[in-house]
PDB file of C-alpha atoms in Angstrom:
ATOM      1  CA  MET Y   1       0.000   0.000   0.000  1.00 66.00           C
ATOM      2  CA  PRO Y   2       1.736   3.223  -1.096  1.00 84.00           C
ATOM      3  CA  LEU Y   3       1.470   6.611   0.592  1.00 89.00           C
ATOM      4  CA  PRO Y   4      -0.810   9.059  -1.258  1.00 90.00           C
ATOM      5  CA  THR Y   5       0.961  11.150  -3.876  1.00 93.00           C
ATOM      6  CA  THR Y   6      -1.888  13.253  -5.289  1.00 95.00           C
ATOM      7  CA  ALA Y   7      -5.077  14.867  -4.039  1.00 96.00           C
ATOM      8  CA  ASP Y   8      -6.960  12.238  -6.059  1.00 96.00           C
ATOM      9  CA  ASP Y   9      -5.556   9.621  -3.644  1.00 95.00           C
ATOM     10  CA  ILE Y  10      -6.848  11.510  -0.593  1.00 96.00           C
ATOM     11  CA  TRP Y  11     -10.315  12.777  -1.566  1.00 97.00           C
ATOM     12  CA  PRO Y  12     -11.987   9.339  -1.376  1.00 95.00           C
ATOM     13  CA  THR Y  13     -10.972   9.111   2.301  1.00 95.00           C
ATOM     14  CA  ILE Y  14     -12.341  12.595   3.040  1.00 97.00           C
ATOM     15  CA  GLU Y  15     -15.593  11.788   1.240  1.00 96.00           C
ATOM     16  CA  LYS Y  16     -16.044   8.455   3.039  1.00 95.00           C
ATOM     17  CA  HIS Y  17     -15.571   9.731   6.627  1.00 94.00           C
ATOM     18  CA  PRO Y  18     -18.112  12.517   7.317  1.00 93.00           C
ATOM     19  CA  PHE Y  19     -16.863  13.592  10.773  1.00 95.00           C
ATOM     20  CA  ALA Y  20     -14.024  16.062  11.321  1.00 97.00           C
ATOM     21  CA  VAL Y  21     -12.611  18.478  13.828  1.00 98.00           C
ATOM     22  CA  LEU Y  22     -12.929  22.051  12.591  1.00 98.00           C
ATOM     23  CA  GLY Y  23     -10.300  24.407  13.992  1.00 98.00           C
ATOM     24  CA  PHE Y  24     -10.696  28.188  13.965  1.00 97.00           C
ATOM     25  CA  VAL Y  25      -9.582  31.293  15.850  1.00 95.00           C
ATOM     26  CA  ASN Y  26     -11.661  33.546  18.101  1.00 92.00           C
ATOM     27  CA  PRO Y  27     -11.357  37.357  18.044  1.00 89.00           C
ATOM     28  CA  LYS Y  28      -8.753  37.215  20.853  1.00 92.00           C
ATOM     29  CA  GLY Y  29      -6.530  35.044  18.643  1.00 92.00           C
ATOM     30  CA  GLU Y  30      -7.178  31.917  20.700  1.00 94.00           C
ATOM     31  CA  ALA Y  31      -7.488  28.573  18.930  1.00 95.00           C
ATOM     32  CA  ARG Y  32     -10.825  26.771  19.198  1.00 96.00           C
ATOM     33  CA  ALA Y  33     -12.169  23.536  17.724  1.00 97.00           C
ATOM     34  CA  ALA Y  34     -15.505  21.834  17.200  1.00 96.00           C
ATOM     35  CA  GLY Y  35     -16.541  18.438  15.960  1.00 96.00           C
ATOM     36  CA  VAL Y  36     -18.619  18.698  12.785  1.00 96.00           C
ATOM     37  CA  MET Y  37     -20.410  16.487  10.302  1.00 95.00           C
ATOM     38  CA  TYR Y  38     -19.855  17.491   6.683  1.00 97.00           C
ATOM     39  CA  LYS Y  39     -20.717  16.687   3.096  1.00 97.00           C
ATOM     40  CA  VAL Y  40     -18.330  17.020   0.149  1.00 97.00           C
ATOM     41  CA  ARG Y  41     -19.281  18.486  -3.205  1.00 97.00           C
ATOM     42  CA  ASP Y  42     -16.714  19.273  -5.920  1.00 96.00           C
ATOM     43  CA  ARG Y  43     -13.847  19.060  -3.415  1.00 97.00           C
ATOM     44  CA  VAL Y  44     -15.419  21.573  -1.051  1.00 98.00           C
ATOM     45  CA  LEU Y  45     -16.688  20.670   2.442  1.00 98.00           C
ATOM     46  CA  TYR Y  46     -20.086  21.894   3.634  1.00 98.00           C
ATOM     47  CA  VAL Y  47     -21.096  22.027   7.304  1.00 97.00           C
ATOM     48  CA  ILE Y  48     -24.603  22.900   8.492  1.00 95.00           C
ATOM     49  CA  THR Y  49     -24.822  25.155  11.552  1.00 94.00           C
ATOM     50  CA  GLY Y  50     -26.800  27.970  13.092  1.00 92.00           C
ATOM     51  CA  PRO Y  51     -26.207  31.601  12.111  1.00 92.00           C
ATOM     52  CA  ASP Y  52     -25.421  32.623  15.706  1.00 92.00           C
ATOM     53  CA  THR Y  53     -23.206  29.720  16.817  1.00 93.00           C
ATOM     54  CA  TRP Y  54     -19.751  30.549  18.054  1.00 91.00           C
ATOM     55  CA  LYS Y  55     -18.259  28.670  15.040  1.00 95.00           C
ATOM     56  CA  THR Y  56     -20.139  30.951  12.689  1.00 95.00           C
ATOM     57  CA  ARG Y  57     -19.306  34.130  14.594  1.00 94.00           C
ATOM     58  CA  HIS Y  58     -15.593  33.318  14.789  1.00 96.00           C
ATOM     59  CA  ILE Y  59     -15.335  32.242  11.143  1.00 97.00           C
ATOM     60  CA  ARG Y  60     -17.038  35.461  10.029  1.00 95.00           C
ATOM     61  CA  ASN Y  61     -14.248  37.263  11.877  1.00 94.00           C
ATOM     62  CA  ASN Y  62     -11.400  35.060  10.554  1.00 96.00           C
ATOM     63  CA  ALA Y  63     -11.922  32.780   7.547  1.00 97.00           C
ATOM     64  CA  SER Y  64      -8.774  30.699   8.126  1.00 97.00           C
ATOM     65  CA  VAL Y  65      -9.670  27.234   9.412  1.00 98.00           C
ATOM     66  CA  SER Y  66      -8.207  23.771   9.729  1.00 98.00           C
ATOM     67  CA  ILE Y  67      -9.876  20.420   9.260  1.00 98.00           C
ATOM     68  CA  THR Y  68      -8.768  17.085  10.685  1.00 98.00           C
ATOM     69  CA  VAL Y  69     -10.545  13.934   9.509  1.00 97.00           C
ATOM     70  CA  THR Y  70      -9.887  10.836  11.605  1.00 92.00           C
ATOM     71  CA  VAL Y  71     -10.011   7.373  10.093  1.00 91.00           C
ATOM     72  CA  GLN Y  72     -10.315   4.552  12.639  1.00 79.00           C
ATOM     73  CA  ARG Y  73      -9.051   1.501  10.754  1.00 72.00           C
ATOM     74  CA  VAL Y  74      -8.265  -0.919  13.564  1.00 64.00           C
ATOM     75  CA  PRO Y  75     -10.152  -1.784  16.763  1.00 63.00           C
ATOM     76  CA  ILE Y  76      -9.708   0.836  19.462  1.00 59.00           C
ATOM     77  CA  ARG Y  77      -8.263  -1.791  21.810  1.00 62.00           C
ATOM     78  CA  VAL Y  78      -5.111  -1.894  19.638  1.00 61.00           C
ATOM     79  CA  ARG Y  79      -3.514   1.035  21.449  1.00 64.00           C
ATOM     80  CA  ALA Y  80      -0.151   0.950  19.703  1.00 68.00           C
ATOM     81  CA  ILE Y  81      -1.768   2.002  16.415  1.00 75.00           C
ATOM     82  CA  PRO Y  82      -3.395   5.457  16.291  1.00 77.00           C
ATOM     83  CA  PRO Y  83      -6.199   6.363  13.905  1.00 84.00           C
ATOM     84  CA  ALA Y  84      -5.164   7.519  10.465  1.00 91.00           C
ATOM     85  CA  VAL Y  85      -5.750  11.225   9.751  1.00 96.00           C
ATOM     86  CA  VAL Y  86      -6.007  13.752   6.970  1.00 97.00           C
ATOM     87  CA  THR Y  87      -5.508  17.351   8.036  1.00 98.00           C
ATOM     88  CA  PHE Y  88      -5.432  20.559   6.022  1.00 98.00           C
ATOM     89  CA  SER Y  89      -5.943  24.302   6.136  1.00 98.00           C
ATOM     90  CA  GLY Y  90      -8.843  25.955   4.428  1.00 98.00           C
ATOM     91  CA  HIS Y  91     -10.711  29.137   3.654  1.00 98.00           C
ATOM     92  CA  ALA Y  92     -14.219  29.191   5.105  1.00 98.00           C
ATOM     93  CA  THR Y  93     -17.203  31.297   4.128  1.00 98.00           C
ATOM     94  CA  ILE Y  94     -20.646  31.433   5.683  1.00 97.00           C
ATOM     95  CA  VAL Y  95     -23.478  31.077   3.171  1.00 97.00           C
ATOM     96  CA  GLY Y  96     -27.220  30.745   3.505  1.00 93.00           C
ATOM     97  CA  ILE Y  97     -28.851  27.335   3.265  1.00 91.00           C
ATOM     98  CA  GLY Y  98     -30.598  28.611   0.124  1.00 90.00           C
ATOM     99  CA  ASP Y  99     -27.207  29.338  -1.472  1.00 94.00           C
ATOM    100  CA  VAL Y 100     -26.227  25.674  -1.808  1.00 94.00           C
ATOM    101  CA  PRO Y 101     -27.740  23.275  -4.349  1.00 94.00           C
ATOM    102  CA  HIS Y 102     -31.138  21.928  -3.232  1.00 91.00           C
ATOM    103  CA  ASP Y 103     -30.032  18.284  -3.082  1.00 94.00           C
ATOM    104  CA  LEU Y 104     -26.992  19.209  -0.975  1.00 95.00           C
ATOM    105  CA  ALA Y 105     -29.152  21.300   1.378  1.00 91.00           C
ATOM    106  CA  LYS Y 106     -31.512  18.333   1.736  1.00 90.00           C
ATOM    107  CA  ASP Y 107     -28.602  16.011   2.617  1.00 92.00           C
ATOM    108  CA  LEU Y 108     -27.162  18.511   5.100  1.00 91.00           C
ATOM    109  CA  THR Y 109     -30.468  19.032   6.897  1.00 89.00           C
ATOM    110  CA  ARG Y 110     -31.629  15.403   7.008  1.00 87.00           C
ATOM    111  CA  GLY Y 111     -32.879  14.715  10.526  1.00 82.00           C
ATOM    112  CA  ILE Y 112     -32.588  18.340  11.693  1.00 79.00           C
ATOM    113  CA  GLU Y 113     -35.620  20.257  12.912  1.00 74.00           C
ATOM    114  CA  GLY Y 114     -36.102  24.009  12.490  1.00 68.00           C
ATOM    115  CA  ILE Y 115     -34.176  24.213   9.222  1.00 66.00           C
ATOM    116  CA  ASP Y 116     -35.433  27.721   8.421  1.00 70.00           C
ATOM    117  CA  ASP Y 117     -32.780  29.240  10.673  1.00 83.00           C
ATOM    118  CA  LEU Y 118     -29.621  27.519   9.408  1.00 92.00           C
ATOM    119  CA  CYS Y 119     -26.553  28.500   7.465  1.00 95.00           C
ATOM    120  CA  VAL Y 120     -23.676  26.603   5.911  1.00 97.00           C
ATOM    121  CA  ILE Y 121     -19.934  26.819   6.449  1.00 98.00           C
ATOM    122  CA  LYS Y 122     -18.309  26.282   3.064  1.00 98.00           C
ATOM    123  CA  ILE Y 123     -14.673  25.154   3.399  1.00 98.00           C
ATOM    124  CA  GLU Y 124     -12.264  25.228   0.472  1.00 98.00           C
ATOM    125  CA  PRO Y 125      -8.978  23.409   1.166  1.00 98.00           C
ATOM    126  CA  THR Y 126      -5.744  25.383   0.731  1.00 98.00           C
ATOM    127  CA  GLY Y 127      -2.072  24.466   0.769  1.00 97.00           C
ATOM    128  CA  SER Y 128      -1.374  20.794   1.376  1.00 98.00           C
ATOM    129  CA  PHE Y 129      -3.024  17.733   2.812  1.00 98.00           C
ATOM    130  CA  VAL Y 130      -0.932  16.229   5.590  1.00 98.00           C
ATOM    131  CA  THR Y 131      -1.745  12.578   6.137  1.00 97.00           C
ATOM    132  CA  TYR Y 132      -0.762   9.998   8.696  1.00 95.00           C
ATOM    133  CA  GLY Y 133      -1.501   6.359   7.979  1.00 93.00           C
ATOM    134  CA  ILE Y 134      -3.426   6.928   4.758  1.00 94.00           C
ATOM    135  CA  GLY Y 135      -2.417   4.381   2.134  1.00 91.00           C
ATOM    136  CA  VAL Y 136      -0.312   2.253   4.475  1.00 91.00           C
ATOM    137  CA  ALA Y 137      -0.975  -0.978   6.319  1.00 88.00           C
ATOM    138  CA  PRO Y 138      -2.078  -0.511   9.956  1.00 84.00           C
ATOM    139  CA  MET Y 139       1.112  -2.062  11.373  1.00 83.00           C
ATOM    140  CA  THR Y 140       3.207   0.350   9.282  1.00 87.00           C
ATOM    141  CA  MET Y 141       1.563   3.207  11.179  1.00 86.00           C
ATOM    142  CA  ARG Y 142       3.834   2.390  14.109  1.00 84.00           C
ATOM    143  CA  ASN Y 143       6.648   3.943  12.038  1.00 88.00           C
ATOM    144  CA  PRO Y 144       5.968   7.678  11.560  1.00 88.00           C
ATOM    145  CA  LYS Y 145       8.550   8.114   8.790  1.00 92.00           C
ATOM    146  CA  GLN Y 146       6.731   5.519   6.681  1.00 93.00           C
ATOM    147  CA  SER Y 147       3.249   6.844   7.511  1.00 93.00           C
ATOM    148  CA  ILE Y 148       3.377  10.605   6.867  1.00 96.00           C
ATOM    149  CA  ALA Y 149       2.716  12.281   3.533  1.00 96.00           C
ATOM    150  CA  ARG Y 150       2.290  15.902   2.422  1.00 97.00           C
ATOM    151  CA  VAL Y 151       0.356  16.367  -0.811  1.00 96.00           C
ATOM    152  CA  PRO Y 152      -0.794  19.602  -2.521  1.00 97.00           C
ATOM    153  CA  VAL Y 153      -4.591  20.012  -2.379  1.00 96.00           C
ATOM    154  CA  ALA Y 154      -4.750  20.940  -6.055  1.00 86.00           C
TER     155      ALA Y 154
END
């Protein structure tokens, strides 16, 4: 199993695992993070949220974000092997729920009540993907030098 060498090698992992940690900065310059569920469309991540949540308020103030997608590939009881991850920086914008395609809005709001008062965080990856354990066998993940890759997002 080779390490990923192009963004095309990494996007299937991002698309398959819909939970990530979204990192952002508050107005005081302090780092914050929140777990989010997302959908991918045309290599952009979309997160549903409320217009007055602290994620939304902070991202309106500073559009630079980070995303970390975890990929649990082995049973949790195998402690010597961490989950695989894909992490990257991105540029986030807040858009209205009506500003995304109807089918995407429907997927994002499935199971959510009160959808009239929602917005979407649209995240466009920038820079490079940094991966750990993507494209390698689980036992190889015990060797960091053989498990880490840096791949341009475009």
